[in-house]
Tab-separated table of C-alpha atoms in Angstrom:
chain	number	residue	atom	x	y	z
A	28	MET	CA	0.000	0.000	0.000
A	29	THR	CA	2.893	2.321	-0.658
A	30	ASN	CA	2.572	5.499	-2.640
A	31	THR	CA	4.924	8.075	-4.092
A	32	VAL	CA	5.492	10.334	-1.115
A	33	ALA	CA	8.415	12.684	-1.620
A	34	ASN	CA	11.253	12.338	0.883
A	35	ASN	CA	10.257	15.447	2.851
A	36	ASP	CA	6.469	15.432	2.727
A	37	ALA	CA	5.456	13.096	5.576
A	38	GLU	CA	3.638	15.736	7.610
A	39	ALA	CA	1.924	17.143	4.499
A	40	GLN	CA	0.841	13.584	3.670
A	41	LEU	CA	-0.729	13.219	7.125
A	42	ILE	CA	-2.726	16.398	6.539
A	43	ALA	CA	-3.763	15.225	3.052
A	44	LEU	CA	-5.038	11.990	4.619
A	45	GLY	CA	-7.049	13.939	7.206
A	46	LEU	CA	-4.915	12.542	10.020
A	47	GLN	CA	-3.235	14.356	12.852
A	48	LEU	CA	-0.712	13.203	15.378
A	49	PRO	CA	-1.998	12.878	18.934
A	50	LYS	CA	-0.257	14.221	22.010
A	51	VAL	CA	2.379	11.578	22.758
A	52	SER	CA	1.373	9.034	25.376
A	53	ASN	CA	3.556	8.938	28.467
A	54	ALA	CA	5.873	6.081	29.313
A	55	GLN	CA	4.097	3.638	31.641
A	56	GLY	CA	7.085	2.986	33.897
A	57	ASN	CA	10.719	3.803	34.501
A	58	TYR	CA	11.811	3.999	30.867
A	59	ALA	CA	12.004	6.499	27.998
A	60	ASN	CA	9.573	6.768	25.090
A	61	CYS	CA	12.542	6.877	22.706
A	62	VAL	CA	16.256	6.119	22.863
A	63	ARG	CA	18.604	7.213	20.109
A	64	THR	CA	21.932	5.512	19.570
A	65	GLY	CA	23.933	6.414	16.493
A	66	ASN	CA	21.528	6.680	13.598
A	67	LEU	CA	18.907	4.393	15.152
A	68	LEU	CA	15.893	5.470	17.175
A	69	TYR	CA	14.189	2.845	19.299
A	70	VAL	CA	10.597	3.603	20.282
A	71	SER	CA	9.218	1.812	23.335
A	72	GLY	CA	6.042	-0.211	23.060
A	73	LYS	CA	2.970	1.907	22.328
A	74	GLY	CA	-0.701	1.033	22.392
A	75	PRO	CA	-3.872	2.639	21.066
A	76	VAL	CA	-4.236	5.134	23.903
A	77	ALA	CA	-3.141	8.575	22.680
A	78	GLY	CA	-5.938	11.033	22.029
A	79	LEU	CA	-8.714	8.629	23.019
A	80	ASP	CA	-11.402	9.367	25.586
A	81	VAL	CA	-11.895	5.658	26.211
A	82	VAL	CA	-8.898	3.334	26.055
A	83	PRO	CA	-9.789	-0.004	24.419
A	84	LYS	CA	-9.361	-3.054	26.609
A	85	GLY	CA	-9.797	-6.646	25.605
A	86	LYS	CA	-8.845	-9.369	23.189
A	87	LEU	CA	-8.998	-9.711	19.444
A	88	GLY	CA	-11.300	-12.591	18.623
A	89	ARG	CA	-13.517	-11.910	21.637
A	90	GLU	CA	-14.190	-8.215	22.326
A	91	TYR	CA	-12.788	-6.952	19.030
A	92	SER	CA	-12.827	-7.923	15.352
A	93	VAL	CA	-9.888	-7.980	12.947
A	94	ASP	CA	-11.111	-4.671	11.441
A	95	GLU	CA	-11.212	-3.034	14.872
A	96	GLY	CA	-7.719	-4.404	15.562
A	97	TYR	CA	-6.494	-2.890	12.296
A	98	GLU	CA	-7.782	0.517	13.442
A	99	PHE	CA	-6.121	0.052	16.862
A	100	ALA	CA	-2.811	-0.698	15.125
A	101	LYS	CA	-3.236	2.394	12.949
A	102	ALA	CA	-3.930	4.539	16.042
A	103	THR	CA	-0.859	3.026	17.688
A	104	GLY	CA	1.175	3.925	14.601
A	105	LEU	CA	0.055	7.542	14.937
A	106	ASP	CA	1.241	7.557	18.567
A	107	ILE	CA	4.585	6.109	17.448
A	108	LEU	CA	4.945	8.829	14.812
A	109	ALA	CA	4.063	11.468	17.412
A	110	ALA	CA	6.831	10.155	19.688
A	111	VAL	CA	9.293	10.174	16.779
A	112	LYS	CA	8.343	13.724	15.824
A	113	LEU	CA	8.767	14.886	19.422
A	114	GLU	CA	12.207	13.280	19.543
A	115	LEU	CA	13.455	14.359	16.089
A	116	GLY	CA	11.566	17.627	15.583
A	117	SER	CA	10.128	16.503	12.246
A	118	LEU	CA	9.005	13.305	10.553
A	119	ASP	CA	11.188	14.403	7.664
A	120	ASN	CA	14.193	13.360	9.776
A	121	ILE	CA	13.184	9.706	9.374
A	122	ALA	CA	15.495	7.983	6.909
A	123	ARG	CA	13.592	4.687	7.130
A	124	VAL	CA	11.351	2.591	9.336
A	125	VAL	CA	13.589	-0.384	10.046
A	126	LYS	CA	11.282	-2.723	11.979
A	127	ILE	CA	8.050	-2.919	13.903
A	128	GLN	CA	7.108	-5.650	16.332
A	129	GLY	CA	3.484	-6.139	17.292
A	130	PHE	CA	2.000	-7.956	20.244
A	131	VAL	CA	-1.688	-8.771	19.780
A	132	ASN	CA	-3.792	-9.544	22.842
A	133	ALA	CA	-5.861	-12.348	21.328
A	134	THR	CA	-7.896	-15.405	22.085
A	135	GLU	CA	-6.191	-18.773	21.860
A	136	ASP	CA	-7.752	-19.584	18.477
A	137	PHE	CA	-7.196	-16.154	16.844
A	138	GLU	CA	-5.105	-16.431	13.648
A	139	GLN	CA	-5.276	-12.995	12.022
A	140	HIS	CA	-2.389	-11.262	13.803
A	141	PRO	CA	-0.729	-10.095	10.556
A	142	LYS	CA	-3.962	-8.460	9.332
A	143	VAL	CA	-4.195	-6.524	12.594
A	144	LEU	CA	-0.593	-5.269	12.385
A	145	ASP	CA	-1.236	-4.179	8.786
A	146	GLY	CA	-2.967	-1.115	10.294
A	147	CYS	CA	0.399	0.237	11.427
A	148	SER	CA	2.355	-1.033	8.414
A	149	ASP	CA	-0.109	0.506	5.950
A	150	LEU	CA	-0.018	3.831	7.821
A	151	PHE	CA	3.779	4.024	7.751
A	152	ALA	CA	3.953	3.120	4.040
A	153	THR	CA	1.220	5.619	3.148
A	154	VAL	CA	2.700	8.492	5.151
A	155	LEU	CA	6.401	7.845	4.487
A	156	GLY	CA	6.341	6.106	1.100
A	157	GLU	CA	9.242	3.715	0.521
A	158	ARG	CA	10.891	4.986	3.737
A	159	GLY	CA	7.950	3.473	5.619
A	160	VAL	CA	8.309	-0.069	4.280
A	161	HIS	CA	9.891	-2.175	7.026
A	162	ALA	CA	10.654	-5.596	8.416
A	163	ARG	CA	8.262	-6.788	11.098
A	164	SER	CA	7.235	-9.503	13.519
A	165	VAL	CA	3.875	-10.110	15.128
A	166	PHE	CA	3.024	-12.288	18.097
A	167	GLY	CA	-0.115	-13.343	19.890
A	168	ALA	CA	-0.100	-12.577	23.603
A	169	LEU	CA	-2.000	-14.101	26.488
A	170	SER	CA	-2.166	-10.650	28.092
A	171	LEU	CA	-0.771	-7.148	27.662
A	172	ARG	CA	-0.336	-4.246	30.074
A	173	GLY	CA	-3.621	-2.566	30.870
A	174	ASN	CA	-5.419	-5.292	28.896
A	175	LEU	CA	-4.684	-3.293	25.718
A	176	PRO	CA	-5.591	-5.093	22.466
A	177	ILE	CA	-2.202	-4.340	20.850
A	178	ILE	CA	1.250	-2.969	21.664
A	179	ILE	CA	3.819	-2.125	18.990
A	180	ASP	CA	7.498	-1.269	19.397
A	181	SER	CA	9.596	0.063	16.562
A	182	ILE	CA	13.033	0.963	15.260
A	183	PHE	CA	13.757	3.894	12.927
A	184	GLU	CA	16.846	4.927	11.038
A	185	VAL	CA	17.282	8.704	11.361
A	186	LYS	CA	18.993	11.178	9.091
A	187	ALA	CA	22.358	12.485	10.291
C-alpha cells in the first residue's frame, strides 16, 4: 500500500489523509519513550491510547474484530509517529522505518495477527512512502499491560 510520497512530505501527507498526530502518550514505567543511539531510534512499546477518551481493553477474537484491531494498530502507529516527531523535531528526519514488532492480545484460536498489524504497516507506508516499508514480527499474547488489544514497538533509522 505504498505510494509516491516525496522524501520530505510526511507531515503534508498526514494532513492530506485527514490525520493528525496525537499528544504523545507517556511512558508507563521507569523507561524512555525513545532512545537514540547512532543513527537508530528505538521507540518503546505503544498502544492505542493517545488522544482517546476511552482506552480499548480486551482481546482480538472476543471483544474486538480484525477490522477493529487494524484501526487500533493504525492509532498506535500515529502515537509512534508522534513520539518520533517529538524526539526528532520533524518526521522528515526519518530515513527509514527499520522494523516494527506487534504484540496482539488475542484469544487462543485467533489467527489474524498479521492483518491486525497491517494497520500500522499501511499507515507508515502511506505516510512515508518507501521509507515506511519495514521488516516486522507479530506475536499473539495471552495478556498485555492494561489489557490493551495491541502494543507495537519500533526501530527507525534517522537522518544524520
